[in-house]
Tab-separated table of C-alpha atoms in Angstrom:
chain	number	residue	atom	x	y	z
P	1	MET	CA	-174.216	-92.697	49.353
P	2	GLU	CA	-171.254	-93.172	51.697
P	3	LEU	CA	-171.071	-94.843	55.094
P	4	GLU	CA	-167.954	-93.824	56.992
P	5	LEU	CA	-166.532	-95.379	60.137
P	6	ASP	CA	-164.137	-92.887	61.719
P	7	LYS	CA	-161.694	-94.288	64.308
P	8	LEU	CA	-164.445	-96.463	65.726
P	9	THR	CA	-163.581	-98.010	69.093
P	10	LYS	CA	-165.577	-100.151	71.513
P	11	GLN	CA	-164.350	-101.225	74.927
P	12	PHE	CA	-165.949	-103.609	77.398
P	13	GLY	CA	-164.132	-102.934	80.645
P	14	ARG	CA	-160.456	-103.576	79.938
P	15	LYS	CA	-161.134	-105.447	76.716
P	16	THR	CA	-161.009	-103.523	73.443
P	17	ALA	CA	-163.334	-105.342	71.052
P	18	VAL	CA	-162.959	-102.824	68.185
P	19	ASN	CA	-159.865	-100.659	68.019
P	20	GLN	CA	-159.611	-97.387	66.036
P	21	MET	CA	-161.321	-98.765	62.920
P	22	SER	CA	-161.743	-96.439	59.920
P	23	ILE	CA	-163.523	-97.549	56.718
P	24	GLN	CA	-165.308	-95.730	53.888
P	25	MET	CA	-168.072	-97.704	52.183
P	26	GLN	CA	-170.007	-97.027	48.987
P	27	PRO	CA	-172.704	-99.266	47.438
P	28	GLY	CA	-171.436	-102.822	47.056
P	29	VAL	CA	-170.948	-106.001	49.071
P	30	TYR	CA	-168.435	-105.908	51.928
P	31	GLY	CA	-167.479	-109.361	53.180
P	32	MET	CA	-166.192	-109.421	56.747
P	33	LEU	CA	-163.762	-112.146	57.782
P	34	GLY	CA	-162.288	-112.867	61.181
P	35	ALA	CA	-161.959	-115.545	63.833
P	36	ASN	CA	-164.451	-115.843	66.677
P	37	GLY	CA	-163.910	-112.909	69.029
P	38	ALA	CA	-162.240	-110.759	66.364
P	39	GLY	CA	-164.829	-107.987	66.808
P	40	LYS	CA	-167.073	-108.539	63.772
P	41	THR	CA	-170.404	-108.739	65.613
P	42	THR	CA	-169.511	-105.784	67.863
P	43	LEU	CA	-168.677	-103.708	64.784
P	44	MET	CA	-171.938	-104.660	63.080
P	45	ARG	CA	-173.974	-103.833	66.179
P	46	MET	CA	-172.393	-100.374	66.311
P	47	ILE	CA	-173.165	-99.827	62.611
P	48	CYS	CA	-176.793	-100.731	63.374
P	49	GLY	CA	-176.973	-98.423	66.396
P	50	VAL	CA	-177.500	-101.314	68.829
P	51	LEU	CA	-174.235	-100.447	70.606
P	52	ASN	CA	-172.755	-96.988	71.110
P	53	PRO	CA	-169.036	-96.660	70.350
P	54	THR	CA	-166.653	-95.790	73.174
P	55	GLN	CA	-164.831	-93.480	70.778
P	56	GLY	CA	-165.180	-92.422	67.169
P	57	ASN	CA	-168.206	-91.816	64.968
P	58	ILE	CA	-170.270	-93.326	62.168
P	59	TYR	CA	-171.383	-91.010	59.363
P	60	LEU	CA	-173.911	-91.507	56.590
P	61	ASP	CA	-173.322	-88.917	53.881
P	62	GLY	CA	-171.534	-86.680	56.375
P	63	ARG	CA	-174.114	-86.848	59.184
P	64	THR	CA	-173.715	-88.826	62.404
P	65	LEU	CA	-176.192	-91.495	63.474
P	66	LYS	CA	-177.270	-89.249	66.328
P	67	GLU	CA	-178.060	-86.436	63.887
P	68	LEU	CA	-179.969	-88.781	61.586
P	69	GLY	CA	-181.980	-90.479	64.358
P	70	GLU	CA	-185.043	-92.305	63.028
P	71	ASN	CA	-184.077	-91.450	59.441
P	72	TYR	CA	-181.085	-93.773	59.778
P	73	ARG	CA	-183.140	-96.679	61.087
P	74	ASN	CA	-185.522	-96.229	58.168
P	75	VAL	CA	-182.749	-97.022	55.668
P	76	LEU	CA	-181.275	-99.906	57.674
P	77	GLY	CA	-181.881	-103.657	57.424
P	78	TYR	CA	-180.319	-105.986	60.002
P	79	LEU	CA	-180.108	-109.737	60.472
P	80	PRO	CA	-178.279	-110.548	63.729
P	81	GLN	CA	-176.721	-113.935	64.435
P	82	ASP	CA	-179.742	-114.960	66.514
P	83	PHE	CA	-182.696	-112.932	65.326
P	84	GLY	CA	-185.781	-112.857	67.534
P	85	TYR	CA	-189.062	-114.297	66.313
P	86	TYR	CA	-192.377	-115.296	67.846
P	87	PRO	CA	-192.735	-119.087	67.444
P	88	ASP	CA	-196.540	-119.012	67.322
P	89	PHE	CA	-196.623	-116.408	64.550
P	90	THR	CA	-196.987	-117.607	60.987
P	91	ALA	CA	-194.313	-116.462	58.555
P	92	LYS	CA	-196.759	-114.039	56.943
P	93	ASP	CA	-197.932	-112.628	60.314
P	94	PHE	CA	-194.315	-112.172	61.397
P	95	MET	CA	-193.484	-110.250	58.227
P	96	LEU	CA	-196.518	-107.989	58.714
P	97	TYR	CA	-195.548	-107.442	62.345
P	98	ILE	CA	-192.003	-106.384	61.370
P	99	ALA	CA	-193.469	-104.168	58.632
P	100	ALA	CA	-195.619	-102.394	61.247
P	101	LEU	CA	-192.540	-101.818	63.419
P	102	LYS	CA	-190.810	-100.307	60.399
P	103	GLY	CA	-193.773	-97.971	59.799
P	104	MET	CA	-194.893	-99.482	56.484
P	105	ASN	CA	-198.536	-99.114	55.448
P	106	LEU	CA	-200.601	-102.303	55.353
P	107	GLN	CA	-201.038	-102.506	51.582
P	108	GLU	CA	-197.323	-102.062	50.929
P	109	ALA	CA	-196.499	-104.510	53.728
P	110	LYS	CA	-198.723	-107.237	52.286
P	111	CYS	CA	-197.327	-106.893	48.768
P	112	ARG	CA	-193.715	-106.733	49.913
P	113	SER	CA	-194.133	-109.671	52.330
P	114	THR	CA	-195.629	-111.881	49.635
P	115	GLU	CA	-192.839	-110.944	47.221
P	116	LEU	CA	-190.030	-111.615	49.697
P	117	LEU	CA	-191.446	-114.873	51.051
P	118	GLY	CA	-191.470	-116.020	47.441
P	119	LEU	CA	-187.884	-114.914	46.872
P	120	VAL	CA	-186.631	-116.896	49.870
P	121	GLY	CA	-188.716	-119.950	48.998
P	122	LEU	CA	-191.268	-119.774	51.835
P	123	THR	CA	-194.487	-119.153	49.888
P	124	GLU	CA	-195.845	-122.641	50.528
P	125	VAL	CA	-195.297	-122.363	54.300
P	126	ALA	CA	-196.316	-118.702	54.693
P	127	ALA	CA	-199.376	-119.719	56.753
P	128	LYS	CA	-197.469	-122.141	59.001
P	129	ARG	CA	-196.201	-121.301	62.491
P	130	ILE	CA	-192.504	-120.474	62.735
P	131	ARG	CA	-191.971	-123.054	65.488
P	132	THR	CA	-192.519	-125.763	62.864
P	133	PHE	CA	-189.722	-124.413	60.659
P	134	SER	CA	-186.285	-125.961	60.246
P	135	GLY	CA	-183.199	-123.908	61.113
P	136	GLY	CA	-182.626	-123.087	57.453
P	137	MET	CA	-186.223	-121.951	56.967
P	138	LYS	CA	-185.967	-119.646	59.992
P	139	GLN	CA	-182.756	-118.189	58.578
P	140	ARG	CA	-184.449	-117.527	55.224
P	141	LEU	CA	-187.278	-115.777	57.067
P	142	GLY	CA	-184.655	-113.661	58.850
P	143	ILE	CA	-183.169	-112.630	55.516
P	144	ALA	CA	-186.632	-111.701	54.218
P	145	GLN	CA	-187.439	-109.486	57.220
P	146	ALA	CA	-184.063	-107.741	56.949
P	147	VAL	CA	-184.860	-106.436	53.459
P	148	LEU	CA	-188.553	-105.766	54.079
P	149	ASN	CA	-188.200	-101.978	54.002
P	150	ASN	CA	-185.905	-102.065	50.940
P	151	PRO	CA	-182.983	-100.717	53.006
P	152	SER	CA	-180.066	-98.755	51.609
P	153	ILE	CA	-177.760	-100.362	54.196
P	154	LEU	CA	-178.083	-104.089	54.804
P	155	VAL	CA	-176.142	-105.741	57.651
P	156	LEU	CA	-176.105	-109.548	57.794
P	157	ASP	CA	-174.319	-111.377	60.624
P	158	GLU	CA	-173.715	-115.048	59.725
P	159	PRO	CA	-176.663	-115.100	57.274
P	160	THR	CA	-175.774	-118.486	55.770
P	161	ALA	CA	-175.773	-120.345	59.105
P	162	GLY	CA	-178.120	-123.305	58.849
P	163	LEU	CA	-178.467	-123.138	55.063
P	164	ASP	CA	-177.653	-126.140	52.910
P	165	PRO	CA	-175.399	-125.684	49.825
P	166	LYS	CA	-178.348	-125.165	47.460
P	167	GLU	CA	-179.889	-122.554	49.794
P	168	ARG	CA	-176.524	-120.798	50.086
P	169	VAL	CA	-176.274	-120.477	46.301
P	170	HIS	CA	-179.798	-119.025	46.247
P	171	PHE	CA	-178.842	-116.606	49.042
P	172	ARG	CA	-175.740	-115.464	47.166
P	173	ASN	CA	-177.846	-114.727	44.110
P	174	LEU	CA	-180.303	-112.752	46.247
P	175	ILE	CA	-177.509	-110.648	47.712
P	176	ALA	CA	-176.146	-109.976	44.231
P	177	SER	CA	-179.566	-108.691	43.155
P	178	PHE	CA	-180.022	-106.606	46.338
P	179	SER	CA	-176.605	-104.962	46.222
P	180	LYS	CA	-176.833	-102.910	43.034
P	181	ASP	CA	-177.608	-99.676	44.880
P	182	LYS	CA	-177.048	-100.742	48.504
P	183	ILE	CA	-174.234	-101.044	50.989
P	184	VAL	CA	-174.301	-104.695	52.059
P	185	ILE	CA	-172.121	-105.771	54.987
P	186	LEU	CA	-172.019	-109.458	55.803
P	187	SER	CA	-169.939	-111.823	57.875
P	188	THR	CA	-169.717	-115.569	57.589
P	189	HIS	CA	-167.331	-118.384	58.472
P	190	ILE	CA	-167.982	-119.923	55.049
P	191	VAL	CA	-165.132	-118.271	53.177
P	192	SER	CA	-166.282	-119.460	49.749
P	193	ASP	CA	-169.547	-117.512	50.135
P	194	LEU	CA	-167.615	-114.261	50.524
P	195	GLU	CA	-165.300	-115.178	47.670
P	196	TYR	CA	-168.269	-115.480	45.306
P	197	ILE	CA	-170.307	-112.398	46.211
P	198	SER	CA	-168.074	-109.771	47.854
P	199	ASP	CA	-166.777	-106.677	46.092
P	200	THR	CA	-164.500	-105.838	49.027
P	201	ILE	CA	-163.009	-108.030	51.757
P	202	LEU	CA	-162.594	-106.631	55.267
P	203	MET	CA	-160.384	-108.867	57.402
P	204	ILE	CA	-160.473	-108.166	61.134
P	205	LYS	CA	-158.051	-109.524	63.706
P	206	ASP	CA	-158.060	-108.711	67.435
P	207	GLY	CA	-160.419	-105.786	66.876
P	208	LYS	CA	-158.240	-104.147	64.224
P	209	LEU	CA	-158.729	-103.832	60.479
P	210	LEU	CA	-156.082	-106.056	58.936
P	211	ILE	CA	-157.115	-105.936	55.253
P	212	ASN	CA	-159.483	-103.721	53.227
P	213	ARG	CA	-159.051	-104.751	49.595
P	214	PRO	CA	-161.092	-105.519	46.454
P	215	ALA	CA	-162.152	-109.167	46.526
P	216	ASP	CA	-160.968	-109.902	42.973
P	217	SER	CA	-157.361	-109.091	43.831
P	218	ILE	CA	-157.008	-109.999	47.475
P	219	ALA	CA	-155.991	-113.641	47.044
P	220	HIS	CA	-153.005	-112.482	44.964
P	221	GLU	CA	-151.402	-111.362	48.236
P	222	MET	CA	-150.686	-115.082	48.621
P	223	ASP	CA	-148.954	-115.466	45.237
P	224	GLY	CA	-145.838	-117.571	45.742
P	225	LYS	CA	-146.895	-118.640	49.254
P	226	VAL	CA	-149.142	-121.636	48.475
P	227	TRP	CA	-147.407	-124.949	47.843
P	228	SER	CA	-148.400	-128.484	46.940
P	229	CYS	CA	-146.234	-131.273	48.366
P	230	VAL	CA	-146.467	-135.061	48.028
P	231	LEU	CA	-144.795	-136.940	50.875
P	232	PRO	CA	-144.814	-140.234	52.756
P	233	LYS	CA	-147.186	-140.105	55.727
P	234	GLN	CA	-144.366	-140.059	58.299
P	235	GLU	CA	-142.655	-137.071	56.662
P	236	ALA	CA	-145.994	-135.283	56.222
P	237	GLU	CA	-146.581	-135.404	59.975
P	238	ALA	CA	-143.274	-133.595	60.550
P	239	VAL	CA	-144.113	-130.945	57.938
P	240	SER	CA	-147.507	-130.322	59.538
P	241	ARG	CA	-145.804	-129.539	62.834
P	242	SER	CA	-143.607	-126.896	61.201
P	243	PHE	CA	-145.913	-125.243	58.627
P	244	CYS	CA	-149.493	-124.125	58.185
P	245	VAL	CA	-151.224	-126.930	56.284
P	246	ALA	CA	-154.386	-125.686	54.584
P	247	ASN	CA	-155.434	-129.090	53.280
P	248	LEU	CA	-154.306	-132.682	53.126
P	249	HIS	CA	-155.363	-135.672	51.086
P	250	HIS	CA	-154.313	-139.295	51.499
P	251	GLY	CA	-153.177	-140.670	48.177
P	252	GLU	CA	-151.925	-144.056	47.031
P	253	GLU	CA	-149.093	-146.067	48.600
P	254	ASP	CA	-149.374	-144.352	51.979
P	255	ARG	CA	-148.487	-140.965	50.527
P	256	VAL	CA	-150.083	-137.645	51.527
P	257	ILE	CA	-150.723	-134.559	49.385
P	258	LEU	CA	-150.332	-131.388	51.448
P	259	ARG	CA	-151.367	-127.820	50.653
P	260	VAL	CA	-148.823	-125.774	52.598
P	261	LEU	CA	-148.809	-122.018	53.250
P	262	SER	CA	-145.293	-120.645	53.547
P	263	ASP	CA	-143.356	-117.530	52.534
P	264	THR	CA	-140.561	-119.733	51.232
P	265	ILE	CA	-140.458	-123.172	49.619
P	266	PRO	CA	-141.163	-125.639	52.448
P	267	MET	CA	-139.248	-128.551	50.969
P	268	GLU	CA	-137.554	-129.780	47.824
P	269	GLY	CA	-140.057	-130.747	45.141
P	270	ALA	CA	-142.864	-128.451	46.369
P	271	VAL	CA	-144.682	-126.600	43.583
P	272	ASN	CA	-146.674	-123.374	43.673
P	273	GLU	CA	-150.483	-123.465	43.526
P	274	ALA	CA	-153.032	-120.724	42.715
P	275	PRO	CA	-154.074	-119.045	45.986
P	276	THR	CA	-157.618	-118.701	47.325
P	277	LEU	CA	-159.266	-116.425	49.876
P	278	GLU	CA	-159.304	-119.338	52.321
P	279	ASP	CA	-155.515	-119.594	52.008
P	280	LEU	CA	-155.196	-115.920	52.889
P	281	TYR	CA	-157.518	-116.342	55.885
P	282	LEU	CA	-155.576	-119.327	57.253
P	283	TYR	CA	-152.272	-117.560	56.628
P	284	HIS	CA	-153.263	-114.658	58.865
P	285	PHE	CA	-155.175	-116.607	61.527
P	286	HIS	CA	-152.943	-119.664	61.791
P	287	ASN	CA	-151.309	-119.742	65.217
P	288	ASN	CA	-150.655	-123.338	66.167
P	289	PRO	CA	-149.305	-125.676	63.461
P	290	ASN	CA	-150.527	-128.711	65.421
P	291	GLU	CA	-154.136	-127.619	64.888
P	292	TYR	CA	-153.822	-128.604	61.222
P	293	ARG	CA	-152.258	-132.024	61.534
P	294	GLY	CA	-155.219	-134.381	61.151
P	295	LEU	CA	-152.858	-137.096	59.920
P	296	GLN	CA	-153.464	-139.760	62.578
């Protein structure tokens, strides 16, 4: 199975939200990174057929979405940022309702709904109305409905929003189990989630594809560019105005430990540190050094 985006472009008036994007995807987890407004949600909505591209095409195994029609929707699972639900439905009723929309027979729908509500930890509240759910519970229900039809292509837009750390670990494990024979595309602002579960990182900036690399090697692009510096507070403030500071920690005797991102050594005594995906993200999306001060 191959999903191909061929010079995909989407314009809203004079604004180009997605610009000439080309990607080939095979089964695996594709983690999408980008600042707000980078074009991630627009790209995902085009992949799901919610938006039509201004230019370019999307192909599944050589056939366009228009050619595939309903057959494409049958292999697609989608969790948007704000998924719609009926607050007076119970979790079980909602799952059966979505199953009917997807054309599943009742027996299959009941079995699959029970299984998935168990997987996302909602078995005990399956008979409760959704309006009584917490934000995290609603998000888990959204994940369950997205995989109800056992899709070959699973698109998840900010799926970990509202989940606590324990729920996020459970979600990551679910995605790992789902992705063996599926194309999974997900975006999140929680960089560590992508670092743990992604096979490939797609970094998008201003509607363009900036990076398309295997996740296990991508952080090495920052080798030699991540530095640890220990300075008096007054000197640290000056450094933060000149460099991208990924992290800071107040130590003893009014000294500050800085994690600095720089192509060259930022100061005498700085030592190299092992890079992370978050370092790479900040390196590419850091615009204003003053945003990272936080030293007052």
